[in-house]
Short mmCIF file of C-alpha atoms in Angstrom, two decimals:
data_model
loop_
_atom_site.label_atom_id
_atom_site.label_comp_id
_atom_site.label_asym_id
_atom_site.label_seq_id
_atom_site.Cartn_x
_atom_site.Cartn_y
_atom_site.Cartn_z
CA UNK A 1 -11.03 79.09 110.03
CA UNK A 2 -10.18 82.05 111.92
CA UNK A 3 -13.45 83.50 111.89
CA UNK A 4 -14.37 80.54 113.89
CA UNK A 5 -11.44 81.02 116.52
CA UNK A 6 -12.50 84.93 116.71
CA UNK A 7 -16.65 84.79 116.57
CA UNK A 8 -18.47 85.38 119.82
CA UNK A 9 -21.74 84.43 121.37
CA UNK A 10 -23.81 87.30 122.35
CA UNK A 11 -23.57 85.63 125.86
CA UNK A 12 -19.91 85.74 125.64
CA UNK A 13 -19.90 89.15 124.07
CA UNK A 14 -21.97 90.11 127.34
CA UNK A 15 -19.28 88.46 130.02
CA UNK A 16 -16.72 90.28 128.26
CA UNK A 17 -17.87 93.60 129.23
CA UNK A 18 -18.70 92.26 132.67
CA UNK A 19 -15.40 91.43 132.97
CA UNK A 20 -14.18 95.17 131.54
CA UNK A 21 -16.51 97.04 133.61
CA UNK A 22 -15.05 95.16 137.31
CA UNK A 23 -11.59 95.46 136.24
CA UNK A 24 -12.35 99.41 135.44
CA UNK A 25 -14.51 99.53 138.85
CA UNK A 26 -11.63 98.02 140.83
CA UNK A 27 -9.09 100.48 139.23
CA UNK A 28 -11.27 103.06 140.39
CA UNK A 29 -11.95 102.01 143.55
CA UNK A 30 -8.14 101.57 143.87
CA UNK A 31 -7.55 105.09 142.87
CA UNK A 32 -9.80 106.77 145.01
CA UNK A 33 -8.85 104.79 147.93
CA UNK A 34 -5.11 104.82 148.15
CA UNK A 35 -5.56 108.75 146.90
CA UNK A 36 -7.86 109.92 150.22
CA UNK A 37 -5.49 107.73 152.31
CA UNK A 38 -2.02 109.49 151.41
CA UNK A 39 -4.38 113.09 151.55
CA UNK A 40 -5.57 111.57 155.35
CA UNK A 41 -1.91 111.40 156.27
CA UNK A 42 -1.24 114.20 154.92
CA UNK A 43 -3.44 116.14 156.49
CA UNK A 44 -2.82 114.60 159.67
CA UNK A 45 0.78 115.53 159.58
CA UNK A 46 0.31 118.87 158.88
CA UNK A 47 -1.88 119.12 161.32
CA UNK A 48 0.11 117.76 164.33
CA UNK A 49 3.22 119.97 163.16
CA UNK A 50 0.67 123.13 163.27
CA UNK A 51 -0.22 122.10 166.81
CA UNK A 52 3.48 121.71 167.86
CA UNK A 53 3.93 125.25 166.66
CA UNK A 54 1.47 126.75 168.04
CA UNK A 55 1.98 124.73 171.99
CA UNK A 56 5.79 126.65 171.27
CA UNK A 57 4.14 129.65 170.40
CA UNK A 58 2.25 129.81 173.63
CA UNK A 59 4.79 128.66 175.56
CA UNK A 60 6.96 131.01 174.76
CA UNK A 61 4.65 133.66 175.48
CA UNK A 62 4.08 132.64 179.30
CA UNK A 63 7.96 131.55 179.62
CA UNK A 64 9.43 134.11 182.31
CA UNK A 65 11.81 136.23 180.67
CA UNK A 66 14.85 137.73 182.74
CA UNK A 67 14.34 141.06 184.23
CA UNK A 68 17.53 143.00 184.32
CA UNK A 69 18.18 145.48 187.08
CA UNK A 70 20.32 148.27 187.64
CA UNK A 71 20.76 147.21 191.17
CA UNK A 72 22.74 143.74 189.63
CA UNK A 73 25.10 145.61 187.98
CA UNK A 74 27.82 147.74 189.94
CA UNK A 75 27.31 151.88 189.52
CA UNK A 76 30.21 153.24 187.66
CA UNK A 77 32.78 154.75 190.07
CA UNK A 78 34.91 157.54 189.26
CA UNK A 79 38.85 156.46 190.46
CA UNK A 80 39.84 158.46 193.11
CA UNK A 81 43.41 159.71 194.50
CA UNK A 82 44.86 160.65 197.68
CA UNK A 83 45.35 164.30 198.16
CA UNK A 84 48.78 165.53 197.48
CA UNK A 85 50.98 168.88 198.08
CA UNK A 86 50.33 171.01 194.73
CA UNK A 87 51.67 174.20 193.55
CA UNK A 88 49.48 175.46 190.68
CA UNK A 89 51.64 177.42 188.78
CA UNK A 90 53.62 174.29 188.02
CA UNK A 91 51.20 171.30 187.67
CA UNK A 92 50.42 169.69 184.76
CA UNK A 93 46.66 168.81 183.69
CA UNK A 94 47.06 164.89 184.90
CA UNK A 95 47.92 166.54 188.66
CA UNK A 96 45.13 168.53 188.35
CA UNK A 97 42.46 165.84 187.54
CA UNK A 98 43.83 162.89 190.11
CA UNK A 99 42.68 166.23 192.71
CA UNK A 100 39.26 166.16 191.65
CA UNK A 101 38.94 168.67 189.29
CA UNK A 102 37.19 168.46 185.76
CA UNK A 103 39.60 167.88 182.78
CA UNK A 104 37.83 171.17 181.12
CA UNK A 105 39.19 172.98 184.53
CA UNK A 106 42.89 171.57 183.87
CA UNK A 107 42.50 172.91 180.33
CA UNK A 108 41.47 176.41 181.24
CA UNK A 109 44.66 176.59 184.22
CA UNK A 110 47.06 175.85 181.59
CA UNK A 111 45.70 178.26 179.20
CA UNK A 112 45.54 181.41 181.99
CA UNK A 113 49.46 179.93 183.13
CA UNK A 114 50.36 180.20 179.20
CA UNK A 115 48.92 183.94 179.13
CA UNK A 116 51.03 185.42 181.72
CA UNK A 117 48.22 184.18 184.67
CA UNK A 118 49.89 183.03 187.97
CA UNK A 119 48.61 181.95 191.44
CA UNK A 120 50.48 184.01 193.63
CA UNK A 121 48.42 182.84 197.05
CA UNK A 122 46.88 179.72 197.58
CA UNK A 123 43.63 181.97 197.74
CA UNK A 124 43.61 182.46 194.10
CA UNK A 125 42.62 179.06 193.19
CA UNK A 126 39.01 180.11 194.41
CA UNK A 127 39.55 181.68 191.11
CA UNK A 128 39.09 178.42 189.13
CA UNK A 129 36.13 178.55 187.09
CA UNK A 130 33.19 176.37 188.15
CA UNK A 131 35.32 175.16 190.98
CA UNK A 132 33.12 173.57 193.56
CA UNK A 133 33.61 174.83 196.58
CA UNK A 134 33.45 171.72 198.97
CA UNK A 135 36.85 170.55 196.63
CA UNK A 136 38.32 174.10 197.02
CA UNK A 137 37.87 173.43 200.86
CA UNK A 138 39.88 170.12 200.38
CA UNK A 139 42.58 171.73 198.16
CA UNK A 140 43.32 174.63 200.03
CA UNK A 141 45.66 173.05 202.86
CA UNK A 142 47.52 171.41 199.88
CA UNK A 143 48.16 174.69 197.81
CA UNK A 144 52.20 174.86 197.92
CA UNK A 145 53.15 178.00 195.94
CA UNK A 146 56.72 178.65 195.55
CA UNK A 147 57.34 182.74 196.47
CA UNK A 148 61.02 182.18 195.47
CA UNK A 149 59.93 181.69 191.69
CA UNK A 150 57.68 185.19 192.11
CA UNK A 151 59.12 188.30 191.22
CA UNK A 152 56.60 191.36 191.54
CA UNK A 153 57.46 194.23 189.98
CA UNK A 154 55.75 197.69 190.46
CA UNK A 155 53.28 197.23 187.77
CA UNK A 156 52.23 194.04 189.95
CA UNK A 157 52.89 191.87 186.77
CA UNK A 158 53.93 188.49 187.93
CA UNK A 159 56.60 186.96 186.18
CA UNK A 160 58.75 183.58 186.85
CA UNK A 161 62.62 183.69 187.25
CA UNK A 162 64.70 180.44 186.80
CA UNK A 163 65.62 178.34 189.57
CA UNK A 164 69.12 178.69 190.62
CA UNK A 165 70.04 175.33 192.29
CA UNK A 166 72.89 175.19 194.25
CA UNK A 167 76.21 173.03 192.48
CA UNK A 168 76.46 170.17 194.53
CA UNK A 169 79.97 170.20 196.68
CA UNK A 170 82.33 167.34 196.07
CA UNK A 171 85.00 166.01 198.17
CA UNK A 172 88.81 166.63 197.59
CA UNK A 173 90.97 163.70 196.57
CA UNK A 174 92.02 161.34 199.23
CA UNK A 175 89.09 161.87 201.14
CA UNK A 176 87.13 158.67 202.03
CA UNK A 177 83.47 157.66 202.49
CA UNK A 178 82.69 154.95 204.49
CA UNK A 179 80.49 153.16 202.14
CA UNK A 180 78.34 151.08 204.70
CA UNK A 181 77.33 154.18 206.69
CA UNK A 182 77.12 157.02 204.04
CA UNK A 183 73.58 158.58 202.82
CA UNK A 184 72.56 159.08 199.76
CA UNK A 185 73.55 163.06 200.19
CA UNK A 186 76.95 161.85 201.48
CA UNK A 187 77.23 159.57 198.70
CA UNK A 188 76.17 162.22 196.50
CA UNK A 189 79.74 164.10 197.35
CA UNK A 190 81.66 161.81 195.29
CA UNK A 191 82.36 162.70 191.84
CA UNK A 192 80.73 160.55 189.14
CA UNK A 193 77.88 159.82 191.68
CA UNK A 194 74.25 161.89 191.35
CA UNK A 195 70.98 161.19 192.69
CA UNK A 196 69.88 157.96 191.00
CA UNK A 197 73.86 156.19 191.39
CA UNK A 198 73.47 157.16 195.39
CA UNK A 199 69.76 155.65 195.58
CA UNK A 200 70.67 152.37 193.73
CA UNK A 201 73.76 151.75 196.00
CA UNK A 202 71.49 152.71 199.10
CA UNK A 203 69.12 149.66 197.52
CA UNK A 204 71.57 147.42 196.81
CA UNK A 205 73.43 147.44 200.46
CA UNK A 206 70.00 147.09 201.81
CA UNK A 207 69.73 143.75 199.99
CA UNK A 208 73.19 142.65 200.73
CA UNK A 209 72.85 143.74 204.78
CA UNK A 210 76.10 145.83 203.77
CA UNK A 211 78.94 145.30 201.49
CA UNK A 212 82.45 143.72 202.90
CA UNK A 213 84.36 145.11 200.05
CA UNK A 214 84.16 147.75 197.98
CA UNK A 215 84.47 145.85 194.59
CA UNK A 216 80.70 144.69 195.19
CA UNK A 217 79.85 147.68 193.53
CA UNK A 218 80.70 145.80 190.09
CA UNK A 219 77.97 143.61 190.36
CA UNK A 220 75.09 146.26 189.98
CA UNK A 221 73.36 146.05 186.93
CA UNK A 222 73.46 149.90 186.79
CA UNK A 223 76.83 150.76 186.81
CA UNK A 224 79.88 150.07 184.37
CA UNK A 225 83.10 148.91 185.88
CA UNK A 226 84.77 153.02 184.40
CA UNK A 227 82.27 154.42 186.84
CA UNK A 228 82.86 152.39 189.89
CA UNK A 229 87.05 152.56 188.79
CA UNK A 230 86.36 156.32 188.82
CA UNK A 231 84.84 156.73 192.27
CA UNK A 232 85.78 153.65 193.69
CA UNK A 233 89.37 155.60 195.66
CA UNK A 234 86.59 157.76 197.09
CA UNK A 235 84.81 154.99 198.95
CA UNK A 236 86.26 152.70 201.78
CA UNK A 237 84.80 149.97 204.88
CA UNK A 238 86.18 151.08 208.02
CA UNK A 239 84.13 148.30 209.81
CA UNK A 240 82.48 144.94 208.08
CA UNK A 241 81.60 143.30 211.67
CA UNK A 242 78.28 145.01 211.39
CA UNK A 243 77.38 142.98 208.46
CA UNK A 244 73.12 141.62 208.98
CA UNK A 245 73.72 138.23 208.69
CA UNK A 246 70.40 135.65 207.87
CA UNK A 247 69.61 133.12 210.19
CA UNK A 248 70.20 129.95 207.91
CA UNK A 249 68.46 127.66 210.41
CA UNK A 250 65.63 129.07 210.93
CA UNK A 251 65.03 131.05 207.47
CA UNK A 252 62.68 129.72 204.64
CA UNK A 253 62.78 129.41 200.74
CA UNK A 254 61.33 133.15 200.45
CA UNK A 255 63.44 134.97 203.20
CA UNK A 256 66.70 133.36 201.78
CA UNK A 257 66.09 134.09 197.99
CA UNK A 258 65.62 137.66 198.83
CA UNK A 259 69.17 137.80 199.45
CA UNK A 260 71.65 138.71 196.12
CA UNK A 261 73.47 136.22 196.24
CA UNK A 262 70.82 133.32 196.86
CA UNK A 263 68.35 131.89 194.15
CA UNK A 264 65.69 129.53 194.04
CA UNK A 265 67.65 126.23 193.78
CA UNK A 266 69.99 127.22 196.31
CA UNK A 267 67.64 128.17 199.10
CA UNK A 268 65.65 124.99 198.19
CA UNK A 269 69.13 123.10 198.78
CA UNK A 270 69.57 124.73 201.98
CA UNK A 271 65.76 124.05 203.61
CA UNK A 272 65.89 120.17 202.43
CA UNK A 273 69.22 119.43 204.00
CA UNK A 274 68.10 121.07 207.54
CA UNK A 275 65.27 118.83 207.07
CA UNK A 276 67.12 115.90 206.98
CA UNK A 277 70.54 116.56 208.93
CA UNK A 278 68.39 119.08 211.12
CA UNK A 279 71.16 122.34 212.79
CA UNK A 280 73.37 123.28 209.74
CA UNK A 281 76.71 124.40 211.45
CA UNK A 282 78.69 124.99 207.99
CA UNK A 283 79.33 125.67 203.98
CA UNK A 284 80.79 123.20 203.94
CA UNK A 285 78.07 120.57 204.37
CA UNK A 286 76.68 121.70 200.68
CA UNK A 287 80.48 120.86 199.21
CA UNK A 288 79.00 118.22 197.43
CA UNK A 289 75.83 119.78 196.15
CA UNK A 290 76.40 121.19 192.44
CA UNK A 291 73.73 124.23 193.60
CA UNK A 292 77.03 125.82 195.22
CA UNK A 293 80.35 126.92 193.55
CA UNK A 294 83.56 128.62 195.25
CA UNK A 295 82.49 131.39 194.44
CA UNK A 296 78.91 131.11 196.28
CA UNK A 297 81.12 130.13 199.24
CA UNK A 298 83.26 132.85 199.44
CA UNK A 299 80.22 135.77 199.24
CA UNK A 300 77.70 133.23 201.48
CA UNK A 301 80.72 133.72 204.18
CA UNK A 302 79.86 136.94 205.18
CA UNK A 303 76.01 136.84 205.28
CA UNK A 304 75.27 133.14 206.87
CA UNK A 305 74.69 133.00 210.35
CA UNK A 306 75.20 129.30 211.39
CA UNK A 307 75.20 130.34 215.13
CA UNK A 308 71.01 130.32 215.57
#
């Protein structure tokens, strides 16, 4: 029985392998198809991304490329200084380089002033080595050499003596300074006050337009309330009516706040209401402003001029 199911013709037997050899034809055909297509766009790909490459390639090549110049960048300028009065047995190396000379030349000063070496005429600094002479020229006028320092002995050796500065004289007790008119050399007479005290209180009445009592010396930052107690006797105000006074109408924010006693908020204060009430005539139109205390009041007194 199954031989009968399982027995072919030789006709069938042929149609079989027909059948076989177009299925194995179509694989194949198949194969090599699909196979050169995928290598075709392969190819192709490659290809176009070579070209990209090498239109970049040549582009970059003829692309202009920036040409820097010297001439667009600023030349390197030495800092220069004024020409100042110079003695050089006394300047340092910094003094000597702000006047034009090379740092090497400072070095080589100091070390013939540290051997016994002094300038005793302005002439000698032609002695400088490789000092140009165009700069000497410029120097010379400014060579200040101090003969009371000199002492020349009969071996002409040149050697320095200390410099005897004279004590400063001081006034007797119960003398008085009138502290709105004094210099700082007058100031300097008073006990307890040197150079740097008599300067800052020269600076400070400037500010002000002059003090109206003496205790205003308390309020600089610079001095302690023992020194002004100790010199304080020393100093009185024979005449306050001299007083500079700032024209409140007619002043702005900047020329009030450089007064002591006026800040920011204050002078603002004092512009808006003249812009609104116009002529100020009084202190006592900012009673109500919170800018202002009694005390303000009682300093602004003597340095408001409402009469303008």
């Amino acid at each position: 029985m199954w031989k009968e199911y399982f027995s072919l013709s030789k006709r069938e037997r042929r149609s079989i392998w027909i059948l076989f050899a177009l299925i194995a034809i179509t694989i194949a055909v198949r194969f090599f198809l699909f196979r050169s297509s995928d290598s075709y766009s392969y190819d192709r790909a490659g290809e176009a991304a070579f070209e990209r490459e090498v239109k970049a390639f040549e582009a970059s090549k003829t692309r202009e490329k920036p040409v820097f110049k010297h001439s667009q960048y600023p030349k390197f300028q030495p800092q220069t200084y004024p020409l100042f009065d110079f003695d050089p047995n006394t300047a340092d190396s910094l003094s000597f380089v702000h006047l034009g000379l090379k740092p090497f030349q400072a070095r080589m000063i100091l070390k013939y002033r540290s051997k016994g070496g002094k300038y005793r005429k302005p002439e000698d600094f032609a002695r400088v080595p490789y000092l140009d002479k165009t700069l000497y020229a410029k120097l010379l006028p400014h060579i200040r050499i101090d003969q009371r320092l000199i002492v020349v002995h009969r071996d002409t050796i040149v050697k320095y003596k200390p410099v005897v500065y004279q004590k400063q004289e001081k006034v007797a007790e119960g003398t008085h300074i009138d502290l709105n008119k004094a210099d700082t050399s007058e100031l300097k007479k008073v006990p307890g006050i040197g150079s740097g005290i008599a300067h800052a209180i020269i600076n400070y009445r400037t500010r002000l337009g002059g003090f109206y009592s003496v205790g205003q010396l308390r309020e600089m930052k610079q001095l302690s309330p023992e020194q002004v107690e100790k010199f304080s006797h020393f100093l009185a105000l024979n005449d306050v009516s001299s007083l500079h006074r700032i024209p409140i109408n007619k002043s702005g924010i900047e020329r009030l706040m450089s007064h002591p006693y006026l800040n920011f908020y204050q002078a603002k204060a004092i512009v808006e209401l003249r812009k609104k009430k116009g002529k100020l005539t009084s202190l006592d139109q900012f009673s109500l402003y919170e800018e202002f205390t009694k005390q303000d009041f009682e300093r602004l007194a003597h340095y408001l001029d409402f009469s303008q």
